[in-house]
Coordinates of C-alpha atoms in Angstrom, one line a residue:
Chain S
X1 CA 0.1 0.3 0.5
X2 CA 2.4 2.5 0.9
X3 CA 4.3 1.5 -2.1
X4 CA 2.1 2.0 -3.9
X5 CA 1.3 6.1 -2.6
X6 CA 4.8 6.7 -2.9
X7 CA 5.3 5.2 -6.4
X8 CA 2.2 8.1 -7.8
X9 CA 3.2 10.6 -5.2
X10 CA 7.6 10.9 -6.8
X11 CA 4.6 11.6 -10.8
X12 CA 4.0 14.6 -8.6
X13 CA 6.0 18.6 -9.9
X14 CA 5.1 21.4 -8.7
X15 CA 4.6 24.3 -10.6
X16 CA 4.1 28.4 -9.7
X17 CA 3.3 30.7 -10.6
X18 CA 4.0 34.2 -9.8
X19 CA 2.1 36.7 -9.6
X20 CA 1.6 40.5 -9.2
X21 CA -0.8 40.2 -6.2
X22 CA -1.0 36.2 -5.5
X23 CA 1.8 33.5 -5.2
X24 CA -0.5 30.5 -7.1
X25 CA 1.2 26.6 -6.6
X26 CA 0.5 23.4 -7.1
X27 CA 1.7 20.1 -7.2
X28 CA 0.3 18.4 -11.1
X29 CA 0.3 14.7 -11.5
X30 CA 1.8 13.2 -15.4
X31 CA -1.9 14.0 -16.8
X32 CA -1.7 17.9 -15.9
X33 CA -4.4 16.8 -13.1
X34 CA -3.5 19.2 -9.8
X35 CA -3.2 17.2 -7.0
X36 CA -2.7 20.5 -4.4
X37 CA -3.0 24.1 -3.9
X38 CA -1.7 26.1 -2.6
X39 CA -1.1 30.2 -3.9
X40 CA -0.2 33.2 -0.8
X41 CA 0.0 37.2 -1.5
X42 CA 3.0 38.2 -3.0
X43 CA 5.7 40.0 -0.9
X44 CA 7.5 43.4 -2.1
X45 CA 11.1 41.6 -1.9
X46 CA 13.3 39.2 -4.0
X47 CA 14.7 36.8 -1.4
X48 CA 11.0 37.4 0.6
X49 CA 9.7 36.4 -3.2
X50 CA 12.1 32.8 -2.9
X51 CA 11.1 31.7 1.2
X52 CA 7.2 32.1 -0.2
X53 CA 8.1 30.2 -2.7
X54 CA 10.1 27.6 -0.4
X55 CA 7.1 27.9 1.8
X56 CA 4.8 26.6 -0.9
X57 CA 6.8 24.3 -2.1
X58 CA 7.3 22.8 1.0
X59 CA 3.4 23.0 1.9
X60 CA 3.3 21.2 -0.4
X61 CA 5.5 18.6 0.1
X62 CA 4.1 17.8 3.6
X63 CA 1.2 16.8 1.7
X64 CA 1.9 15.2 -1.7
X65 CA 5.3 13.9 -0.8
X66 CA 9.1 15.1 -2.5
X67 CA 8.1 16.3 -5.4
X68 CA 10.6 15.8 -9.0
X69 CA 11.0 19.3 -10.0
X70 CA 9.9 22.7 -9.9
X71 CA 8.8 24.9 -12.4
X72 CA 7.6 29.3 -12.1
X73 CA 5.8 31.1 -13.9
X74 CA 6.9 34.6 -13.9
X75 CA 5.7 38.1 -16.1
X76 CA 8.3 39.6 -17.9
X77 CA 11.1 38.5 -19.5
X78 CA 12.8 34.5 -18.7
X79 CA 17.6 34.3 -19.8
X80 CA 16.1 31.8 -23.0
X81 CA 18.7 29.1 -20.4
X82 CA 15.5 29.3 -18.4
X83 CA 18.4 30.0 -15.5
X84 CA 17.5 34.4 -14.2
X85 CA 14.7 36.4 -14.4
X86 CA 16.2 39.7 -17.2
X87 CA 13.5 42.0 -16.3
X88 CA 10.2 41.8 -14.6
X89 CA 7.5 44.9 -14.6
X90 CA 5.3 43.9 -12.1
X91 CA 7.9 42.4 -9.7
X92 CA 11.9 43.2 -7.7
X93 CA 13.4 41.1 -10.3
X94 CA 16.6 41.9 -12.0
X95 CA 18.7 39.9 -14.2
X96 CA 18.4 36.9 -11.3
X97 CA 19.3 33.8 -11.0
X98 CA 16.3 32.8 -9.6
X99 CA 16.8 28.3 -10.8
X100 CA 19.7 28.5 -9.0
X101 CA 19.2 29.9 -5.5
X102 CA 15.8 27.8 -5.4
X103 CA 17.7 24.3 -6.6
X104 CA 20.2 24.8 -4.6
X105 CA 18.3 24.9 -1.1
X106 CA 15.0 22.1 -3.1
X107 CA 17.7 20.1 -3.7
X108 CA 16.1 19.7 -6.8
X109 CA 15.5 20.9 -10.7
X110 CA 14.5 23.9 -11.0
X111 CA 13.0 25.4 -14.7
X112 CA 11.8 29.3 -15.5
X113 CA 9.0 30.6 -17.4
X114 CA 7.5 33.2 -18.4
X115 CA 3.5 33.4 -17.2
X116 CA 2.6 33.5 -20.9
X117 CA 4.4 30.7 -22.0
X118 CA 3.8 28.2 -19.4
X119 CA 0.1 28.9 -19.0
X120 CA 0.2 28.6 -23.6
X121 CA 1.9 25.3 -22.5
X122 CA -0.8 24.3 -20.1
X123 CA -4.1 25.4 -22.9
X124 CA -1.5 23.2 -24.8
X125 CA -0.9 20.2 -23.6
X126 CA -4.2 19.6 -21.3
X127 CA -6.6 22.0 -22.6
X128 CA -8.1 24.7 -25.3
X129 CA -4.8 23.5 -27.2
X130 CA -4.8 19.5 -26.0
X131 CA -5.6 18.4 -29.8
X132 CA -3.7 20.4 -31.7
X133 CA -0.1 20.9 -33.8
X134 CA 0.6 24.3 -33.1
X135 CA -1.6 27.6 -30.1
X136 CA -0.5 30.9 -30.6
X137 CA -2.5 32.3 -27.1
X138 CA -3.8 35.4 -26.6
X139 CA -3.9 36.3 -22.9
X140 CA -6.8 39.0 -22.0
X141 CA -5.8 40.1 -18.7
X142 CA -5.3 43.4 -17.0
X143 CA -3.1 43.9 -20.5
X144 CA -2.7 41.9 -22.8
X145 CA -0.2 38.6 -23.6
X146 CA 1.1 36.2 -25.9
X147 CA 2.5 32.6 -26.0
X148 CA 3.5 30.8 -29.5
X149 CA 4.0 26.1 -29.1
X150 CA 4.7 24.5 -32.4
X151 CA 5.0 21.0 -32.6
X152 CA 5.4 20.5 -29.3
X153 CA 8.1 23.4 -28.8
X154 CA 7.6 27.1 -27.5
X155 CA 8.3 29.7 -29.8
X156 CA 10.4 31.5 -26.4
X157 CA 12.5 33.2 -29.4
X158 CA 16.2 34.0 -29.2
X159 CA 16.6 36.6 -26.0
X160 CA 13.1 34.3 -24.1
X161 CA 11.3 37.2 -25.4
X162 CA 9.2 36.7 -28.3
X163 CA 5.4 36.3 -28.3
X164 CA 4.6 39.4 -27.8
X165 CA 1.7 40.7 -29.5
X166 CA 0.2 43.5 -27.1
X167 CA 1.8 46.0 -28.6
X168 CA 1.5 45.3 -31.9
X169 CA 0.4 48.4 -34.7
X170 CA -3.2 48.5 -34.5
X171 CA -4.6 52.1 -34.8
X172 CA -1.2 54.5 -37.0
X173 CA -2.0 57.9 -34.1
X174 CA -5.1 55.8 -32.2
X175 CA -5.1 54.9 -29.1
X176 CA -2.3 55.9 -25.9
X177 CA -0.7 53.1 -24.9
X178 CA 1.7 52.7 -21.0
X179 CA 4.7 51.9 -23.2
X180 CA 4.1 55.8 -24.2
X181 CA 3.8 54.7 -28.2
X182 CA 0.2 55.5 -29.9
X183 CA -2.8 52.3 -30.6
X184 CA -0.5 49.7 -29.8
X185 CA -2.7 46.2 -29.7
X186 CA -3.0 46.9 -25.0
X187 CA -5.0 49.7 -26.0
X188 CA -7.9 47.7 -27.6
X189 CA -8.7 44.4 -26.2
X190 CA -6.4 43.8 -22.5
X191 CA -9.3 44.0 -19.4
X192 CA -7.8 47.7 -19.2
X193 CA -9.4 48.5 -23.1
X194 CA -12.6 47.3 -21.6
X195 CA -14.1 49.0 -18.9
X196 CA -12.5 52.0 -20.4
X197 CA -14.6 51.6 -23.7
X198 CA -17.8 50.2 -20.4
X199 CA -17.5 53.4 -18.6
X200 CA -17.9 55.6 -21.1
X201 CA -20.7 53.9 -23.3
X202 CA -22.6 52.6 -20.2
X203 CA -20.8 55.1 -17.3
X204 CA -19.1 54.4 -13.7
X205 CA -20.9 51.5 -12.2
X206 CA -22.2 48.8 -14.8
X207 CA -20.9 46.0 -15.7
X208 CA -21.1 45.0 -19.3
X209 CA -20.6 41.3 -18.6
X210 CA -23.3 41.4 -16.8
X211 CA -25.5 44.0 -18.9
X212 CA -24.2 41.9 -22.7
X213 CA -25.8 39.0 -20.9
X214 CA -29.1 40.9 -20.1
X215 CA -29.4 41.9 -23.7
X216 CA -28.4 45.4 -23.2
X217 CA -27.5 46.9 -27.0
X218 CA -25.4 49.3 -26.3
X219 CA -23.2 47.0 -23.6
X220 CA -23.8 43.8 -26.7
X221 CA -21.8 46.6 -28.9
X222 CA -19.0 47.1 -26.8
X223 CA -18.1 43.7 -26.7
X224 CA -18.8 43.1 -31.0
X225 CA -16.3 46.0 -31.1
X226 CA -13.8 44.8 -28.8
X227 CA -14.4 41.4 -31.3
X228 CA -13.8 43.2 -34.5
X229 CA -10.0 45.5 -32.8
X230 CA -9.4 42.0 -31.5
X231 CA -9.6 39.7 -34.6
X232 CA -8.4 42.4 -37.1
X233 CA -5.7 42.7 -34.9
X234 CA -5.4 38.6 -34.9
X235 CA -4.7 39.0 -38.7
X236 CA -1.2 40.4 -38.5
X237 CA -0.6 37.9 -35.9
X238 CA -2.2 34.3 -37.6
X239 CA -0.3 36.0 -40.7
X240 CA 3.0 35.6 -39.4
X241 CA 2.6 32.3 -37.7
X242 CA -0.1 30.3 -38.9
X243 CA -2.0 28.4 -35.4
X244 CA -4.1 26.1 -36.2
X245 CA -6.3 27.4 -32.6
X246 CA -5.7 31.4 -31.4
X247 CA -6.9 30.3 -27.7
X248 CA -8.4 33.8 -25.6
X249 CA -7.3 33.1 -22.0
X250 CA -6.7 35.7 -19.8
X251 CA -8.8 37.4 -17.2
X252 CA -11.3 38.9 -20.0
X253 CA -12.4 35.6 -22.0
X254 CA -15.1 35.1 -19.5
X255 CA -16.7 37.3 -22.4
X256 CA -15.8 35.1 -24.7
X257 CA -19.6 34.3 -26.0
X258 CA -20.3 38.3 -26.1
X259 CA -16.9 39.0 -28.2
X260 CA -15.8 35.3 -29.9
X261 CA -18.6 36.2 -32.8
X262 CA -17.2 39.5 -34.0
X263 CA -13.7 38.5 -33.5
X264 CA -14.1 35.3 -35.8
X265 CA -16.3 38.0 -38.6
X266 CA -13.3 40.2 -38.6
X267 CA -10.4 37.8 -38.7
X268 CA -12.2 36.0 -41.7
X269 CA -13.0 39.6 -43.2
X270 CA -8.9 40.4 -42.6
X271 CA -7.1 37.7 -44.3
X272 CA -10.3 37.6 -46.9
X273 CA -11.0 35.4 -49.4
X274 CA -7.2 33.7 -49.5
X275 CA -7.5 32.1 -46.4
X276 CA -11.4 31.1 -46.6
X277 CA -10.8 27.5 -45.7
X278 CA -8.0 27.5 -43.8
X279 CA -8.1 30.5 -40.8
X280 CA -7.2 29.4 -37.4
X281 CA -10.5 28.8 -34.7
X282 CA -10.9 31.1 -31.8
X283 CA -11.1 29.2 -28.5
X284 CA -11.5 29.9 -25.7
X285 CA -9.4 28.9 -23.1
X286 CA -9.9 25.9 -20.4
X287 CA -8.3 25.7 -17.4
X288 CA -8.6 29.5 -16.0
X289 CA -6.3 31.0 -13.7
X290 CA -4.9 27.4 -13.4
X291 CA -3.0 27.1 -16.6
X292 CA 0.6 28.6 -15.7
X293 CA 1.0 26.8 -12.7
X294 CA -0.2 23.5 -15.0
X295 CA 1.7 24.1 -17.2
X296 CA 5.5 25.0 -15.8
X297 CA 4.7 22.4 -14.0
X298 CA 3.9 20.1 -17.1
X299 CA 7.7 21.7 -18.2
X300 CA 9.2 21.6 -14.7
X301 CA 8.1 17.1 -15.3
X302 CA 9.9 17.9 -18.3
X303 CA 12.9 19.4 -16.9
X304 CA 13.4 17.1 -14.3
X305 CA 13.0 14.5 -16.5
X306 CA 15.6 15.7 -19.1
X307 CA 18.2 15.7 -16.0
X308 CA 17.4 12.1 -15.8
X309 CA 18.1 10.6 -19.1
X310 CA 21.9 13.5 -18.5
X311 CA 22.6 12.0 -15.8
X312 CA 22.4 8.1 -17.0
Chain O
X1 CA 40.0 8.2 -60.1
X2 CA 36.0 7.5 -61.9
X3 CA 34.7 6.2 -57.8
X4 CA 36.3 9.1 -56.6
X5 CA 34.4 11.6 -59.2
X6 CA 30.6 9.3 -58.5
X7 CA 31.6 9.9 -55.1
X8 CA 31.0 14.1 -55.9
X9 CA 29.2 13.7 -58.1
X10 CA 26.4 12.1 -55.7
X11 CA 26.8 14.3 -53.9
X12 CA 24.8 16.7 -54.9
X13 CA 21.0 17.6 -55.6
X14 CA 19.2 19.9 -57.6
X15 CA 16.7 22.7 -56.6
X16 CA 14.7 24.7 -58.6
X17 CA 13.1 28.0 -57.8
X18 CA 10.0 28.2 -60.5
X19 CA 9.2 31.8 -60.9
X20 CA 7.0 33.5 -62.3
X21 CA 8.6 34.2 -65.9
X22 CA 12.4 32.9 -64.8
X23 CA 12.8 28.7 -63.5
X24 CA 16.4 28.7 -62.4
X25 CA 18.0 25.5 -61.3
X26 CA 21.0 24.7 -60.1
X27 CA 23.4 21.0 -59.0
X28 CA 24.4 22.3 -55.6
X29 CA 27.0 20.5 -52.6
X30 CA 26.7 19.7 -49.0
X31 CA 27.9 23.0 -48.7
X32 CA 25.9 24.6 -50.4
X33 CA 27.7 25.5 -53.3
X34 CA 26.4 25.5 -57.1
X35 CA 27.6 23.3 -59.2
X36 CA 25.9 23.7 -62.3
X37 CA 23.5 26.2 -63.4
X38 CA 20.5 25.8 -65.7
X39 CA 17.4 28.4 -66.7
X40 CA 14.7 28.8 -69.4
X41 CA 11.6 31.2 -69.1
X42 CA 8.2 29.7 -66.8
X43 CA 6.1 28.4 -69.0
X44 CA 2.1 28.3 -69.1
X45 CA 0.6 25.8 -68.6
X46 CA 0.8 23.1 -65.0
X47 CA 2.4 20.1 -68.1
X48 CA 5.0 22.6 -69.7
X49 CA 6.1 22.9 -66.4
X50 CA 6.8 19.6 -65.0
X51 CA 8.2 19.3 -69.2
X52 CA 9.9 22.2 -68.1
X53 CA 11.7 21.4 -64.8
X54 CA 12.1 17.8 -66.3
X55 CA 14.5 19.1 -68.5
X56 CA 16.6 20.7 -66.7
X57 CA 16.7 18.6 -64.2
X58 CA 18.1 16.4 -67.2
X59 CA 20.5 18.9 -67.9
X60 CA 22.1 19.4 -64.3
X61 CA 22.0 15.4 -64.7
X62 CA 23.7 15.4 -68.2
X63 CA 26.6 17.8 -66.4
X64 CA 26.7 16.4 -63.0
X65 CA 26.2 12.6 -62.7
X66 CA 22.3 11.8 -61.2
X67 CA 21.4 14.1 -58.3
X68 CA 20.4 11.9 -54.7
X69 CA 17.8 14.4 -55.0
X70 CA 15.7 17.2 -56.3
X71 CA 13.4 20.0 -54.4
X72 CA 11.5 22.3 -56.4
X73 CA 10.5 25.7 -54.4
X74 CA 7.1 27.3 -55.2
X75 CA 4.8 31.1 -54.8
X76 CA 2.7 31.1 -52.9
X77 CA 1.1 28.1 -50.8
X78 CA 2.2 24.4 -50.2
X79 CA 0.7 21.8 -48.8
X80 CA 2.2 21.0 -44.3
X81 CA 3.0 17.6 -46.0
X82 CA 5.1 19.6 -48.8
X83 CA 3.5 17.3 -52.1
X84 CA 1.3 19.1 -53.4
X85 CA 0.6 23.1 -54.3
X86 CA -2.3 25.1 -52.5
X87 CA -2.6 27.6 -54.6
X88 CA 0.9 30.3 -56.0
X89 CA -0.9 33.6 -56.5
X90 CA 2.0 33.8 -60.3
X91 CA 1.9 30.1 -62.1
X92 CA -1.3 27.7 -62.8
X93 CA -1.4 25.7 -60.3
X94 CA -4.0 24.4 -58.1
X95 CA -4.2 21.7 -56.1
X96 CA -1.8 20.7 -57.6
X97 CA 0.2 17.2 -56.7
X98 CA 3.1 18.4 -58.4
X99 CA 5.2 16.7 -56.4
X100 CA 4.0 13.0 -56.9
X101 CA 3.8 13.2 -60.3
X102 CA 7.9 14.6 -60.6
X103 CA 8.9 11.7 -58.4
X104 CA 7.4 9.4 -60.6
X105 CA 8.4 10.1 -63.7
X106 CA 12.1 11.2 -62.1
X107 CA 12.2 7.7 -60.1
X108 CA 13.5 10.6 -57.4
X109 CA 12.9 11.8 -54.5
X110 CA 11.2 15.3 -54.4
X111 CA 9.9 18.1 -51.9
X112 CA 8.5 21.2 -52.7
X113 CA 8.9 24.5 -50.3
X114 CA 7.3 28.2 -50.8
X115 CA 10.6 30.2 -52.3
X116 CA 11.1 32.4 -49.2
X117 CA 10.7 29.7 -46.8
X118 CA 13.3 28.3 -50.0
X119 CA 14.5 31.0 -50.1
X120 CA 15.4 32.5 -45.8
X121 CA 16.8 28.2 -45.5
X122 CA 19.5 29.2 -48.2
X123 CA 20.5 32.4 -46.0
X124 CA 20.7 30.8 -42.6
X125 CA 22.1 27.4 -44.0
X126 CA 24.6 29.1 -45.8
X127 CA 23.9 33.0 -46.1
X128 CA 23.7 35.6 -44.3
X129 CA 21.8 33.8 -41.0
X130 CA 24.9 31.2 -41.3
X131 CA 24.8 32.0 -37.9
X132 CA 23.3 32.5 -35.9
X133 CA 20.2 30.2 -34.3
X134 CA 16.7 32.5 -35.9
X135 CA 16.1 34.2 -38.7
X136 CA 13.1 36.2 -40.1
X137 CA 13.6 36.6 -43.9
X138 CA 12.0 39.5 -45.4
X139 CA 12.1 40.0 -49.2
X140 CA 11.7 43.4 -50.7
X141 CA 10.7 42.3 -54.3
X142 CA 7.5 43.5 -56.4
X143 CA 5.6 42.0 -53.4
X144 CA 6.8 41.7 -49.9
X145 CA 7.1 37.9 -48.5
X146 CA 9.1 36.9 -44.8
X147 CA 10.2 33.5 -43.9
X148 CA 11.3 32.1 -40.7
X149 CA 13.1 29.9 -40.0
X150 CA 14.2 29.0 -35.9
X151 CA 16.6 26.4 -34.6
X152 CA 17.3 24.1 -38.2
X153 CA 13.5 24.6 -38.5
X154 CA 11.2 26.2 -40.9
X155 CA 8.3 28.0 -39.6
X156 CA 5.8 26.6 -42.5
X157 CA 2.1 27.0 -40.2
X158 CA -0.4 24.7 -39.6
X159 CA -1.0 25.4 -43.4
X160 CA 1.7 26.1 -44.6
X161 CA 1.3 29.8 -44.4
X162 CA 3.1 31.4 -42.5
X163 CA 6.0 34.3 -43.2
X164 CA 3.1 36.3 -44.8
X165 CA 4.4 39.7 -43.9
X166 CA 3.8 41.8 -46.8
X167 CA -0.2 42.3 -45.4
X168 CA 0.3 42.9 -41.5
X169 CA -1.0 46.9 -41.2
X170 CA 1.6 49.7 -41.3
X171 CA -1.2 52.0 -41.6
X172 CA -5.1 52.2 -40.8
X173 CA -6.2 53.8 -43.4
X174 CA -3.2 53.5 -45.9
X175 CA -2.0 53.6 -49.0
X176 CA -4.5 50.7 -50.9
X177 CA -3.4 47.1 -51.3
X178 CA -3.7 45.1 -54.6
X179 CA -5.3 42.8 -51.0
X180 CA -8.0 45.0 -50.7
X181 CA -8.1 46.5 -48.2
X182 CA -5.5 49.3 -47.4
X183 CA -2.1 50.3 -45.4
X184 CA -0.2 46.3 -45.5
X185 CA 3.3 46.6 -45.9
X186 CA 3.9 45.7 -49.2
X187 CA 1.7 49.8 -50.3
X188 CA 5.3 51.4 -48.1
X189 CA 8.4 48.5 -48.6
X190 CA 7.6 46.8 -51.6
X191 CA 9.4 48.1 -55.2
X192 CA 6.2 48.4 -56.5
X193 CA 5.9 50.3 -53.5
X194 CA 9.5 52.0 -53.4
X195 CA 9.0 53.2 -57.5
X196 CA 6.2 54.5 -57.3
X197 CA 7.3 56.9 -54.2
X198 CA 10.4 57.8 -56.3
X199 CA 8.2 59.1 -59.8
X200 CA 5.9 60.7 -57.1
X201 CA 9.2 62.9 -55.7
X202 CA 12.5 62.1 -58.7
X203 CA 10.1 61.7 -61.3
X204 CA 9.2 59.3 -63.7
X205 CA 12.9 58.7 -65.4
X206 CA 15.4 59.2 -62.1
X207 CA 17.5 55.8 -60.9
X208 CA 16.2 56.4 -56.5
X209 CA 19.2 53.7 -56.3
X210 CA 21.7 55.7 -58.7
X211 CA 20.5 59.7 -57.3
X212 CA 20.7 58.5 -53.7
X213 CA 24.4 57.9 -54.5
X214 CA 25.2 60.3 -55.9
X215 CA 23.5 62.5 -52.7
X216 CA 20.4 63.3 -54.2
X217 CA 19.1 64.8 -50.6
X218 CA 15.2 63.7 -52.3
X219 CA 16.7 59.7 -53.2
X220 CA 18.1 59.2 -49.4
X221 CA 14.8 61.7 -48.1
X222 CA 12.9 58.4 -49.8
X223 CA 15.1 56.2 -48.8
X224 CA 15.3 57.5 -45.8
X225 CA 11.1 56.9 -46.0
X226 CA 11.2 53.9 -47.0
X227 CA 13.6 52.5 -44.0
X228 CA 11.3 53.8 -40.8
X229 CA 8.2 52.3 -42.6
X230 CA 10.8 49.2 -42.7
X231 CA 11.9 48.7 -39.1
X232 CA 7.9 50.4 -37.9
X233 CA 6.7 47.4 -39.4
X234 CA 9.4 45.1 -38.5
X235 CA 8.8 45.9 -34.3
X236 CA 5.2 44.1 -34.7
X237 CA 7.0 41.4 -36.2
X238 CA 9.9 40.8 -33.5
X239 CA 7.9 41.6 -31.2
X240 CA 6.6 37.8 -31.7
X241 CA 9.3 36.1 -32.6
X242 CA 11.8 37.7 -31.9
X243 CA 14.3 35.8 -33.8
X244 CA 18.5 36.7 -33.5
X245 CA 18.7 38.5 -36.8
X246 CA 16.5 40.3 -39.7
X247 CA 18.0 39.0 -42.9
X248 CA 16.7 41.7 -46.0
X249 CA 17.0 39.5 -49.5
X250 CA 14.6 40.1 -52.8
X251 CA 15.7 42.9 -55.2
X252 CA 15.3 45.8 -53.3
X253 CA 17.8 44.7 -51.1
X254 CA 20.6 45.9 -54.2
X255 CA 20.2 49.6 -52.5
X256 CA 19.7 47.7 -48.8
X257 CA 22.7 51.2 -47.7
X258 CA 20.3 53.4 -48.4
X259 CA 17.7 52.4 -46.3
X260 CA 19.3 49.9 -43.3
X261 CA 20.4 53.1 -41.2
X262 CA 16.8 54.4 -41.1
X263 CA 15.6 51.1 -40.9
X264 CA 17.2 50.1 -38.0
X265 CA 16.6 53.7 -35.6
X266 CA 12.9 53.2 -36.6
X267 CA 13.4 49.4 -35.8
X268 CA 14.6 50.3 -32.2
X269 CA 13.0 53.5 -31.9
X270 CA 9.1 51.7 -32.1
X271 CA 10.3 48.4 -29.7
X272 CA 11.2 50.7 -26.7
X273 CA 13.9 50.2 -24.0
X274 CA 13.0 47.2 -23.7
X275 CA 14.8 45.9 -26.7
X276 CA 17.6 48.5 -25.5
X277 CA 20.7 45.9 -26.8
X278 CA 18.3 42.5 -28.1
X279 CA 17.0 43.8 -30.7
X280 CA 17.6 41.8 -34.5
X281 CA 20.9 42.8 -36.8
X282 CA 18.8 44.1 -39.7
X283 CA 21.7 42.4 -42.3
X284 CA 21.3 42.1 -46.3
X285 CA 20.7 38.5 -48.4
X286 CA 23.6 36.8 -49.1
X287 CA 22.9 34.6 -51.9
X288 CA 21.2 36.7 -54.0
X289 CA 18.8 35.1 -56.6
X290 CA 20.3 31.8 -55.6
X291 CA 19.1 31.7 -52.2
X292 CA 16.5 29.4 -53.6
X293 CA 17.5 27.7 -55.7
X294 CA 20.2 26.4 -53.0
X295 CA 18.0 27.0 -50.0
X296 CA 15.7 24.4 -51.8
X297 CA 18.2 21.5 -52.2
X298 CA 19.7 21.4 -49.9
X299 CA 16.1 20.7 -47.9
X300 CA 15.9 18.6 -51.1
X301 CA 19.0 16.3 -49.5
X302 CA 17.5 16.2 -46.4
X303 CA 14.0 14.7 -48.0
X304 CA 16.3 12.5 -49.3
X305 CA 17.9 11.2 -46.5
X306 CA 14.9 11.0 -44.6
X307 CA 13.5 8.6 -47.2
X308 CA 17.1 6.2 -47.2
X309 CA 16.6 6.1 -43.1
X310 CA 13.1 5.2 -43.6
X311 CA 14.0 2.7 -45.8
X312 CA 17.1 1.7 -43.8

């Protein structure tokens, strides 16, 4: 009996998704199922975040036994070798060799991954992309992120910065962007952009999702406009990468049914007649806010297996 | 002695680049060197193009001995399995199983490839990208094409349509495009766009390349504007793919020195401070109009080797 439990236990990997407000951890099995969760508010300093991650791993270990590896998803850019965080917009890390430090502390194989890449990997392996050979994941959160998986490979880019589709041009001299330019995608299809537009159209207290569900034509129009921007903007990415599916994740994806029809129409229109019948499907992400920790746990499993092979 | 000759001869592969006006063939060695050339004007019908390709292969075989395989580069879209041309804008092929037909006729392994992909592969293996792990090739010809190579893999896309960066948005409500939309990249950085702009600024008879070399400030300004459009437009591709280098090919690349400085400045400016120090280099293609036949010959070599392994 004990042997059996030990056997299932050693098959778990831990994924930790470090966000600006919450550090979310999970022990995940080989088929993507979460065996146990653990979360903490994100602390301020790099040292405290280390400690927080170690505590979360300890808590999961207490419940599920020793994991075979740890994966850490982080916003911003990780080095191509997945050992350093180069820059993370909302976190204190700057050229920080997190993987080596945690590895030393835990005596476990540790690997880093950009959070959008981690989520894309999760969806590709176990979620909306599990029957696809290639996906582009678009995360519509407060900002807009992206990631690409092709033939079982995350497209990380030469400096680990690939997939940044939130700052592609949507409108010349358009809405001002935090990045200093104007007209970036992020100013049309992010959660922030949606809220801003909903306030303009519906007033400051309205719930646009609720209002659209109730059939309020102004709210329906806000989502149709949102979907049109999304579909037209995605056309450039689709022409460059030609993925089998575009998977829409992030907080705004809760309103997928409200904006997806307009997005599909706009994408087809923008791609034109040559793409008729071969445009990618636009589908909603299936793992929700767990995609990152599930994905990075699976990458941790791969990393541990690869290291094992190196040793052998 | 004869054995030696035979040995070098069997190492050659034939690449055929089928263009709208010329069918260009070459027998190519394993290191990318061309052993023999052959060319013909492109005939009108599918059957005549077949015959033309067979004649060119026969001519090269007469001079260099039997090749180990044939690769055919074609404009437009080839199927993901590289057996059919799905659609070719300037050629008669529509869902045409060219590879199987030529294979039967030649009793040689045959593989198809999109012409921009073939050129990108040539530059990646033997040209401007030979020291890179990833490139985006941008071909500035009469239109604008593109292709992506990452870690020894051509990014073909789910339907073989990846790399189409000529129709990404450059300017909202901008110059009208042949595709029916407005403001596509192709209307700012193609050979046609350059000629149109040069005629506007310099008059119908001027040679803008010559005039810029002679220091005519109006011609210099035409190239600076061209380079600025190129650099700003490339930013979206660079953020999505993060390649090590962007390689500029096609006929307009002859004026690379005239537009590259403006392109580099515009790309850096568009990418912003987060990309300082990690923006890709913008370099000129090195294989000129031979990139396609060299690249597709190398793909033919791989294909023949892979088939050999399958049999073994």
